[in-house]
Short mmCIF file of C-alpha atoms in Angstrom, two decimals:
data_model
loop_
_atom_site.label_atom_id
_atom_site.label_comp_id
_atom_site.label_asym_id
_atom_site.label_seq_id
_atom_site.Cartn_x
_atom_site.Cartn_y
_atom_site.Cartn_z
CA UNK A 66 7.91 -51.74 50.75
CA UNK A 67 4.98 -52.21 53.11
CA UNK A 68 4.14 -55.54 51.49
CA UNK A 69 7.67 -56.83 51.91
CA UNK A 70 7.61 -56.01 55.60
CA UNK A 71 4.25 -57.69 56.06
CA UNK A 72 5.55 -60.80 54.38
CA UNK A 73 8.29 -61.05 56.97
CA UNK A 74 5.92 -60.96 59.97
CA UNK A 75 6.26 -64.03 62.24
CA UNK A 76 3.54 -66.64 62.11
CA UNK A 77 2.75 -69.10 64.87
CA UNK A 78 1.77 -72.53 63.79
CA UNK A 79 0.40 -73.85 60.59
CA UNK A 80 -2.85 -72.02 60.96
CA UNK A 81 -1.02 -68.81 61.70
CA UNK A 82 1.01 -69.21 58.53
CA UNK A 83 -2.11 -69.57 56.38
CA UNK A 84 -3.79 -66.67 58.11
CA UNK A 85 -0.76 -64.46 57.54
CA UNK A 86 -0.64 -65.28 53.83
CA UNK A 87 -4.37 -64.73 53.43
CA UNK A 88 -4.14 -61.40 55.21
CA UNK A 89 -1.20 -60.29 53.06
CA UNK A 90 -2.90 -61.24 49.81
CA UNK A 91 -6.07 -59.40 50.79
CA UNK A 92 -4.11 -56.33 51.80
CA UNK A 93 -2.08 -56.45 48.58
CA UNK A 94 -5.24 -56.62 46.48
CA UNK A 95 -6.77 -53.70 48.37
CA UNK A 96 -3.68 -51.56 48.00
CA UNK A 97 -3.51 -52.27 44.26
CA UNK A 98 -7.15 -51.23 43.79
CA UNK A 99 -6.52 -48.08 45.80
CA UNK A 100 -3.42 -47.32 43.73
CA UNK A 101 -5.37 -47.71 40.47
CA UNK A 102 -8.13 -45.42 41.72
CA UNK A 103 -5.58 -42.86 42.89
CA UNK A 104 -3.74 -43.04 39.58
CA UNK A 105 -6.98 -42.55 37.64
CA UNK A 106 -7.90 -39.53 39.77
CA UNK A 107 -4.39 -38.09 39.41
CA UNK A 108 -4.50 -38.58 35.64
CA UNK A 109 -7.84 -36.80 35.47
CA UNK A 110 -6.51 -33.91 37.52
CA UNK A 111 -3.40 -33.73 35.35
CA UNK A 112 -5.47 -33.80 32.16
CA UNK A 113 -7.74 -31.08 33.52
CA UNK A 114 -4.74 -29.03 34.60
CA UNK A 115 -3.01 -29.44 31.22
CA UNK A 116 -6.23 -28.56 29.44
CA UNK A 117 -6.60 -25.37 31.46
CA UNK A 118 -2.96 -24.46 30.90
CA UNK A 119 -3.26 -25.17 27.17
CA UNK A 120 -6.43 -23.15 26.81
CA UNK A 121 -4.94 -20.31 28.79
CA UNK A 122 -1.78 -20.44 26.68
CA UNK A 123 -3.76 -20.43 23.44
CA UNK A 124 -5.81 -17.49 24.66
CA UNK A 125 -2.65 -15.61 25.58
CA UNK A 126 -1.09 -16.51 22.23
CA UNK A 127 -4.16 -15.27 20.37
CA UNK A 128 -4.11 -12.02 22.34
CA UNK A 129 -0.42 -11.58 21.62
CA UNK A 130 -0.91 -12.37 17.92
CA UNK A 131 -3.77 -9.88 17.73
CA UNK A 132 -1.67 -7.29 19.51
CA UNK A 133 1.23 -7.92 17.14
CA UNK A 134 -0.98 -7.85 14.05
CA UNK A 135 -2.53 -4.61 15.21
CA UNK A 136 0.89 -3.08 15.32
CA UNK A 137 0.62 -2.15 18.96
CA UNK A 138 4.29 -3.08 19.39
CA UNK A 139 3.84 -3.62 23.12
CA UNK A 140 7.59 -3.84 23.63
CA UNK A 141 7.94 -0.18 22.63
CA UNK A 142 7.26 2.78 24.85
CA UNK A 143 4.20 4.80 23.77
CA UNK A 144 6.39 7.81 22.99
CA UNK A 145 8.64 5.72 20.72
CA UNK A 146 5.66 4.19 18.96
CA UNK A 147 4.13 7.60 18.33
CA UNK A 148 7.40 9.05 17.10
CA UNK A 149 7.78 6.27 14.52
CA UNK A 150 4.11 6.60 13.56
CA UNK A 151 4.33 10.35 12.96
CA UNK A 152 7.52 9.85 10.95
CA UNK A 153 5.79 7.26 8.74
CA UNK A 154 2.79 9.53 8.25
CA UNK A 155 5.16 12.38 7.37
CA UNK A 156 6.78 10.18 4.73
CA UNK A 157 3.29 9.38 3.43
CA UNK A 158 2.57 13.08 3.05
CA UNK A 159 5.88 13.65 1.27
CA UNK A 160 5.14 10.91 -1.29
CA UNK A 161 1.61 12.31 -1.64
CA UNK A 162 3.12 15.69 -2.46
CA UNK A 163 5.50 14.13 -4.98
CA UNK A 164 2.59 12.50 -6.83
CA UNK A 165 0.72 15.81 -6.93
CA UNK A 166 3.79 17.69 -8.12
CA UNK A 167 4.55 14.99 -10.69
CA UNK A 168 1.03 15.28 -12.06
CA UNK A 169 1.37 19.03 -12.51
CA UNK A 170 4.80 18.54 -14.10
CA UNK A 171 3.27 16.16 -16.66
CA UNK A 172 0.24 18.37 -17.30
CA UNK A 173 2.44 21.43 -17.94
CA UNK A 174 4.71 19.30 -20.17
CA UNK A 175 7.75 20.24 -18.09
CA UNK A 176 9.31 16.82 -17.62
CA UNK A 177 11.76 16.95 -20.54
CA UNK A 178 13.20 20.39 -19.84
CA UNK A 179 16.11 19.07 -17.73
CA UNK A 180 18.25 16.88 -19.98
CA UNK A 181 20.76 15.66 -17.38
CA UNK A 182 20.50 13.89 -14.03
CA UNK A 183 22.68 13.68 -10.92
CA UNK A 184 21.95 11.40 -8.00
CA UNK A 185 22.36 14.08 -5.32
CA UNK A 186 21.02 16.93 -7.45
CA UNK A 187 22.47 20.33 -8.20
CA UNK A 188 21.61 24.01 -7.78
CA UNK A 189 19.48 25.89 -10.29
CA UNK A 190 21.05 28.41 -12.73
CA UNK A 191 22.11 31.58 -10.90
CA UNK A 192 22.64 33.93 -13.85
CA UNK A 193 21.38 34.59 -17.35
CA UNK A 194 24.53 33.00 -18.75
CA UNK A 195 23.77 29.78 -16.89
CA UNK A 196 20.15 29.89 -18.06
CA UNK A 197 21.32 30.31 -21.64
CA UNK A 198 23.58 27.27 -21.19
CA UNK A 199 20.60 25.22 -20.00
CA UNK A 200 18.49 26.34 -22.94
CA UNK A 201 21.33 25.48 -25.31
CA UNK A 202 21.43 21.93 -23.97
CA UNK A 203 17.65 21.69 -24.35
CA UNK A 204 17.91 22.68 -28.05
CA UNK A 205 19.65 19.39 -28.86
CA UNK A 206 16.70 17.21 -27.86
CA UNK A 207 13.45 16.19 -29.60
CA UNK A 208 10.99 18.29 -27.57
CA UNK A 209 12.64 21.53 -28.63
CA UNK A 210 13.32 20.47 -32.21
CA UNK A 211 9.85 19.05 -32.91
CA UNK A 212 7.61 21.10 -30.67
CA UNK A 213 9.14 24.07 -28.81
CA UNK A 214 11.36 25.83 -31.34
CA UNK A 215 9.76 29.17 -30.48
CA UNK A 216 9.95 28.82 -26.69
CA UNK A 217 10.84 31.99 -24.82
CA UNK A 218 13.32 32.19 -21.98
CA UNK A 219 10.57 32.90 -19.45
CA UNK A 220 8.58 29.85 -20.59
CA UNK A 221 11.71 27.71 -20.49
CA UNK A 222 12.48 28.86 -16.95
CA UNK A 223 8.97 27.88 -15.87
CA UNK A 224 9.08 24.31 -17.22
CA UNK A 225 12.70 23.85 -16.06
CA UNK A 226 11.91 24.95 -12.52
CA UNK A 227 8.82 22.69 -12.46
CA UNK A 228 10.92 19.66 -13.28
CA UNK A 229 13.68 20.81 -10.93
CA UNK A 230 11.19 21.17 -8.09
CA UNK A 231 9.81 17.69 -8.70
CA UNK A 232 13.27 16.13 -8.66
CA UNK A 233 14.41 17.98 -5.55
CA UNK A 234 11.20 17.04 -3.78
CA UNK A 235 12.06 13.41 -4.46
CA UNK A 236 15.50 13.90 -2.91
CA UNK A 237 13.86 15.59 0.07
CA UNK A 238 11.75 12.46 0.53
CA UNK A 239 14.97 10.46 0.74
CA UNK A 240 16.36 12.75 3.44
CA UNK A 241 13.06 12.82 5.34
CA UNK A 242 13.11 9.05 5.39
CA UNK A 243 16.78 8.25 5.92
CA UNK A 244 17.82 10.64 8.70
CA UNK A 245 15.04 9.74 11.19
CA UNK A 246 15.36 6.07 10.20
CA UNK A 247 19.00 6.02 11.28
CA UNK A 248 18.14 7.76 14.56
CA UNK A 249 15.22 5.43 15.35
CA UNK A 250 17.29 2.37 14.49
CA UNK A 251 20.13 3.34 16.83
CA UNK A 252 17.64 4.16 19.60
CA UNK A 253 15.90 0.80 19.25
CA UNK A 254 12.55 2.34 18.28
CA UNK A 255 11.85 -0.26 15.59
CA UNK A 256 10.18 -3.58 16.23
CA UNK A 257 11.54 -6.72 14.62
CA UNK A 258 9.02 -6.47 11.77
CA UNK A 259 9.84 -2.79 11.19
CA UNK A 260 13.55 -3.57 11.01
CA UNK A 261 12.73 -5.80 8.07
CA UNK A 262 10.53 -3.22 6.38
CA UNK A 263 12.68 -0.11 6.72
CA UNK A 264 15.36 -1.31 4.23
CA UNK A 265 12.57 -2.18 1.79
CA UNK A 266 11.14 1.34 2.09
CA UNK A 267 14.57 2.85 1.49
CA UNK A 268 15.15 0.65 -1.55
CA UNK A 269 11.80 1.67 -3.02
CA UNK A 270 12.64 5.36 -2.60
CA UNK A 271 15.97 4.90 -4.37
CA UNK A 272 14.28 2.86 -7.08
CA UNK A 273 11.77 5.66 -7.59
CA UNK A 274 14.54 8.17 -8.29
CA UNK A 275 16.24 5.86 -10.76
CA UNK A 276 12.95 5.00 -12.41
CA UNK A 277 12.14 8.70 -12.79
CA UNK A 278 15.31 9.30 -14.76
CA UNK A 279 14.76 6.12 -16.78
CA UNK A 280 11.33 7.51 -17.68
CA UNK A 281 12.72 10.92 -18.71
CA UNK A 282 15.38 9.29 -20.89
CA UNK A 283 12.64 7.75 -23.05
CA UNK A 284 11.58 11.26 -24.02
CA UNK A 285 15.11 12.39 -24.85
CA UNK A 286 15.95 9.61 -27.28
CA UNK A 287 15.71 10.74 -30.92
CA UNK A 288 15.08 7.15 -32.08
CA UNK A 289 11.67 7.19 -30.37
CA UNK A 290 10.38 10.08 -32.50
CA UNK A 291 11.40 9.35 -36.08
CA UNK A 292 7.83 9.14 -37.46
CA UNK A 293 6.15 12.15 -39.08
CA UNK A 294 3.37 12.30 -36.46
CA UNK A 295 5.41 11.36 -33.38
CA UNK A 296 5.00 13.65 -30.37
CA UNK A 297 7.97 14.06 -27.99
CA UNK A 298 6.90 12.65 -24.63
CA UNK A 299 7.96 10.01 -22.14
CA UNK A 300 7.01 6.37 -22.55
CA UNK A 301 3.57 5.68 -21.11
CA UNK A 302 4.87 2.34 -19.82
CA UNK A 303 7.67 3.95 -17.84
CA UNK A 304 5.33 6.68 -16.63
CA UNK A 305 2.88 4.05 -15.38
CA UNK A 306 5.69 2.16 -13.62
CA UNK A 307 6.89 5.41 -12.00
CA UNK A 308 3.39 6.30 -10.78
CA UNK A 309 2.57 2.75 -9.71
CA UNK A 310 5.71 2.51 -7.57
CA UNK A 311 4.84 5.86 -5.95
CA UNK A 312 1.34 4.62 -5.12
CA UNK A 313 2.73 1.42 -3.58
CA UNK A 314 5.24 3.40 -1.53
CA UNK A 315 2.60 5.83 -0.27
CA UNK A 316 0.22 3.04 0.77
CA UNK A 317 2.99 1.13 2.57
CA UNK A 318 3.98 4.21 4.55
CA UNK A 319 0.34 4.94 5.35
CA UNK A 320 -0.55 1.42 6.45
CA UNK A 321 2.42 1.14 8.78
CA UNK A 322 1.83 4.64 10.12
CA UNK A 323 -1.74 3.70 11.00
CA UNK A 324 -0.45 0.57 12.74
CA UNK A 325 1.64 2.71 15.07
CA UNK A 326 -0.80 5.57 15.71
CA UNK A 327 -4.26 4.01 15.64
CA UNK A 328 -3.96 0.20 15.89
CA UNK A 329 -6.93 -1.65 14.50
CA UNK A 330 -9.47 -3.07 16.93
CA UNK A 331 -10.42 -6.74 17.20
CA UNK A 332 -13.56 -7.57 15.27
CA UNK A 333 -15.78 -10.57 15.90
CA UNK A 334 -16.17 -12.75 12.84
CA UNK A 335 -19.58 -12.91 11.28
CA UNK A 336 -20.59 -13.46 7.69
CA UNK A 337 -21.40 -9.77 7.30
CA UNK A 338 -18.02 -8.67 8.71
CA UNK A 339 -16.18 -11.12 6.47
CA UNK A 340 -18.10 -9.75 3.49
CA UNK A 341 -17.13 -6.19 4.36
CA UNK A 342 -13.48 -7.14 4.67
CA UNK A 343 -13.43 -8.85 1.27
CA UNK A 344 -15.26 -5.97 -0.39
CA UNK A 345 -12.88 -3.44 1.16
CA UNK A 346 -9.90 -5.22 -0.37
CA UNK A 347 -11.64 -5.52 -3.73
CA UNK A 348 -12.38 -1.78 -3.69
CA UNK A 349 -8.78 -1.00 -2.84
CA UNK A 350 -7.55 -3.13 -5.72
CA UNK A 351 -9.83 -1.51 -8.28
CA UNK A 352 -9.02 1.99 -7.03
CA UNK A 353 -5.34 1.21 -7.52
CA UNK A 354 -6.01 -0.10 -11.04
CA UNK A 355 -8.03 3.00 -11.93
CA UNK A 356 -5.25 5.29 -10.69
CA UNK A 357 -2.64 3.19 -12.47
CA UNK A 358 -4.58 3.36 -15.74
CA UNK A 359 -4.60 7.15 -15.35
CA UNK A 360 -0.86 7.08 -16.08
CA UNK A 361 -1.58 5.68 -19.54
CA UNK A 362 -4.23 8.37 -20.05
CA UNK A 363 -1.68 11.06 -19.16
CA UNK A 364 1.14 9.44 -21.12
CA UNK A 365 -0.89 9.28 -24.34
CA UNK A 366 -2.86 12.51 -23.82
CA UNK A 367 -5.91 10.26 -24.06
CA UNK A 368 -8.02 12.77 -22.14
CA UNK A 369 -8.19 14.87 -25.32
CA UNK A 370 -9.69 12.20 -27.60
CA UNK A 371 -13.38 12.18 -26.61
CA UNK A 372 -14.37 15.18 -24.51
CA UNK A 373 -17.92 14.13 -23.74
CA UNK A 374 -19.68 11.99 -21.19
CA UNK A 375 -21.14 9.37 -20.93
CA UNK A 376 -20.91 8.73 -24.69
CA UNK A 377 -17.77 8.58 -26.83
CA UNK A 378 -18.38 9.88 -30.33
CA UNK A 379 -22.12 9.55 -29.81
CA UNK A 380 -21.79 5.87 -28.89
CA UNK A 381 -21.43 3.87 -25.70
CA UNK A 382 -18.59 1.92 -27.36
CA UNK A 383 -16.50 3.97 -29.82
CA UNK A 384 -15.87 2.58 -33.29
CA UNK A 385 -12.07 2.85 -33.04
CA UNK A 386 -11.81 0.94 -29.78
CA UNK A 387 -9.78 -1.86 -31.43
CA UNK A 388 -8.26 0.06 -34.32
CA UNK A 389 -4.65 -0.98 -33.68
CA UNK A 390 -2.99 -4.26 -34.63
CA UNK A 391 -2.31 -6.52 -32.85
CA UNK A 392 -5.53 -6.12 -30.92
CA UNK A 393 -3.89 -6.46 -27.52
CA UNK A 394 -1.78 -3.35 -28.16
CA UNK A 395 -4.93 -1.22 -28.02
CA UNK A 396 -5.05 -1.64 -24.24
CA UNK A 397 -1.90 0.42 -23.68
CA UNK A 398 -1.28 2.26 -26.98
CA UNK A 399 -4.63 3.31 -28.43
CA UNK A 400 -5.73 6.60 -26.77
CA UNK A 401 -9.39 5.74 -27.36
CA UNK A 402 -9.11 2.35 -25.67
CA UNK A 403 -7.05 3.78 -22.83
CA UNK A 404 -9.67 6.43 -22.10
CA UNK A 405 -12.50 3.90 -22.42
CA UNK A 406 -10.82 1.53 -19.95
CA UNK A 407 -10.17 4.37 -17.51
CA UNK A 408 -13.85 5.34 -17.66
CA UNK A 409 -14.98 1.76 -17.08
CA UNK A 410 -12.64 1.35 -14.13
CA UNK A 411 -13.88 4.61 -12.65
CA UNK A 412 -17.51 3.54 -12.94
CA UNK A 413 -16.64 0.13 -11.48
CA UNK A 414 -15.03 1.80 -8.47
CA UNK A 415 -18.11 4.00 -8.08
CA UNK A 416 -20.37 0.93 -7.95
CA UNK A 417 -18.07 -1.10 -5.68
CA UNK A 418 -17.72 1.66 -3.10
CA UNK A 419 -21.51 1.95 -2.93
CA UNK A 420 -21.74 -1.81 -2.39
CA UNK A 421 -19.14 -1.59 0.36
CA UNK A 422 -20.96 1.26 2.05
CA UNK A 423 -24.25 -0.64 2.09
CA UNK A 424 -22.48 -3.74 3.40
CA UNK A 425 -21.08 -1.78 6.36
CA UNK A 426 -24.64 -0.86 7.38
CA UNK A 427 -25.34 -4.53 8.09
CA UNK A 428 -22.12 -5.36 9.94
CA UNK A 429 -20.91 -4.67 13.45
CA UNK A 430 -17.61 -2.86 12.92
CA UNK A 431 -15.33 -0.55 14.91
CA UNK A 432 -16.48 3.11 14.82
CA UNK A 433 -13.51 4.18 12.68
CA UNK A 434 -14.49 1.67 10.00
CA UNK A 435 -17.84 3.42 9.53
CA UNK A 436 -16.04 6.77 9.30
CA UNK A 437 -13.69 5.38 6.64
CA UNK A 438 -16.58 3.95 4.63
CA UNK A 439 -18.46 7.27 4.74
CA UNK A 440 -15.34 9.15 3.67
CA UNK A 441 -14.79 6.73 0.78
CA UNK A 442 -18.35 7.22 -0.43
CA UNK A 443 -18.09 11.02 -0.33
CA UNK A 444 -14.69 10.99 -2.04
CA UNK A 445 -16.00 8.70 -4.78
CA UNK A 446 -18.65 11.27 -5.74
CA UNK A 447 -16.07 14.06 -5.75
CA UNK A 448 -13.62 12.00 -7.79
CA UNK A 449 -16.23 11.08 -10.40
CA UNK A 450 -17.23 14.75 -10.69
CA UNK A 451 -13.60 15.80 -11.15
CA UNK A 452 -13.08 13.13 -13.80
CA UNK A 453 -16.11 14.20 -15.84
CA UNK A 454 -15.14 17.87 -15.50
CA UNK A 455 -11.61 17.08 -16.69
CA UNK A 456 -13.05 15.55 -19.86
CA UNK A 457 -15.67 18.18 -20.60
CA UNK A 458 -13.28 21.10 -20.00
CA UNK A 459 -10.51 19.63 -22.19
CA UNK A 460 -8.11 18.73 -19.38
CA UNK A 461 -7.38 22.07 -17.66
CA UNK A 462 -4.34 21.74 -15.42
CA UNK A 463 -6.01 22.68 -12.08
CA UNK A 464 -8.95 20.30 -12.56
CA UNK A 465 -6.84 17.45 -13.94
CA UNK A 466 -4.33 17.82 -11.10
CA UNK A 467 -7.19 17.76 -8.60
CA UNK A 468 -8.50 14.60 -10.25
CA UNK A 469 -5.12 12.89 -9.80
CA UNK A 470 -4.91 14.06 -6.21
CA UNK A 471 -8.41 12.71 -5.65
CA UNK A 472 -7.31 9.30 -6.89
CA UNK A 473 -4.56 9.09 -4.29
CA UNK A 474 -6.90 10.40 -1.60
CA UNK A 475 -9.48 7.73 -2.41
CA UNK A 476 -6.78 5.05 -2.40
CA UNK A 477 -5.58 6.27 1.00
CA UNK A 478 -9.11 6.05 2.40
CA UNK A 479 -9.40 2.50 1.04
CA UNK A 480 -6.13 1.60 2.79
CA UNK A 481 -7.54 3.03 6.01
CA UNK A 482 -10.73 1.00 5.56
CA UNK A 483 -8.86 -2.28 5.04
CA UNK A 484 -6.66 -1.47 8.02
CA UNK A 485 -9.69 -1.09 10.28
CA UNK A 486 -11.08 -4.45 9.10
CA UNK A 487 -7.87 -6.44 9.21
CA UNK A 488 -8.25 -8.08 12.64
CA UNK A 489 -10.92 -10.73 12.65
CA UNK A 490 -11.30 -12.62 15.93
CA UNK A 491 -12.91 -16.02 15.40
CA UNK A 492 -15.92 -16.66 17.61
CA UNK A 493 -17.06 -20.34 17.71
CA UNK A 494 -20.73 -20.91 16.93
#
């Protein structure tokens, strides 16, 4: 615009005309150079500004991602977050109790005393006539016919009430979960991620109830006990599935409860911290496998095959380790192999937890991570002692039940340890 006006300035004479054009061209060249310099400076400023904005946005995004991963659920009020956290921890305790009660039910051989199943349950017998009716139903099934023909009414009442208590406890878990879940959902206490998880938790609880009855049915089927040496008991495969699902459910409740009550702290990434995190997950996996293998030990009464330690029949490796054909069936059907594998898994866990503990001494971790590692180490010694005592004392119910409880306790501590190590903030070198 300025150039166009300059070009229209009057010129006087030929010389004036040339002078005007020379002046305009010089001014035009100067303005273009100035514009280029200004544009370059503006571009630099814009790049610097965008860079600062981008870096700031990334930093905010990382902080938000860390906050979300830690389960801090910043959009929730602290009271709502705590209420959900305590509810989840309560559900964890209920599942913990169900596993303990289920172990005692199996150890007292009470699981096949109730020969029917109703989704919402029923009341226990209120009179001697009703008790006689229950006993009469029991007489038609393999456990009575092959094993308990001489059972007294008082003994029958004991095993029946044990199984009844276990089933009703499972239904109580459903109520403890469902009623608060509906309330929290309507109040908006769940984050987006929790709204996805809650239906999964509910489905797992329902699946557990159905799986429990599916397991019991395997011990009520006459076709499963037609051999001369068959012992009436539930399928070890279904028992393992039932226990495994309970362990998964308990750890899910626990992990999410920890997210709400004690969110994990950000940890700076170093090679030692990364090593601790990997080892914590490996320990958790092997603890789960050891507990899972315990279901096969219980299902086959494998704890009564070799009641000595550390040898089995005077040998490190027993002679009948691969006695069954096909060879692969020994892993889940040969009591000797099942006990041997359970021992090896237990010793592996013992070694891995020690390795984890030593690794934490060389890493800079949050204070709670050190507490979890110390608790895991102490629990590992107690669990190994309980396992050996269970063998040497021929599987007494109190000791064996304590051993099973110890397995879930150790698994819970491993979940806590992995929770404390889950947030790893990358620090550039």
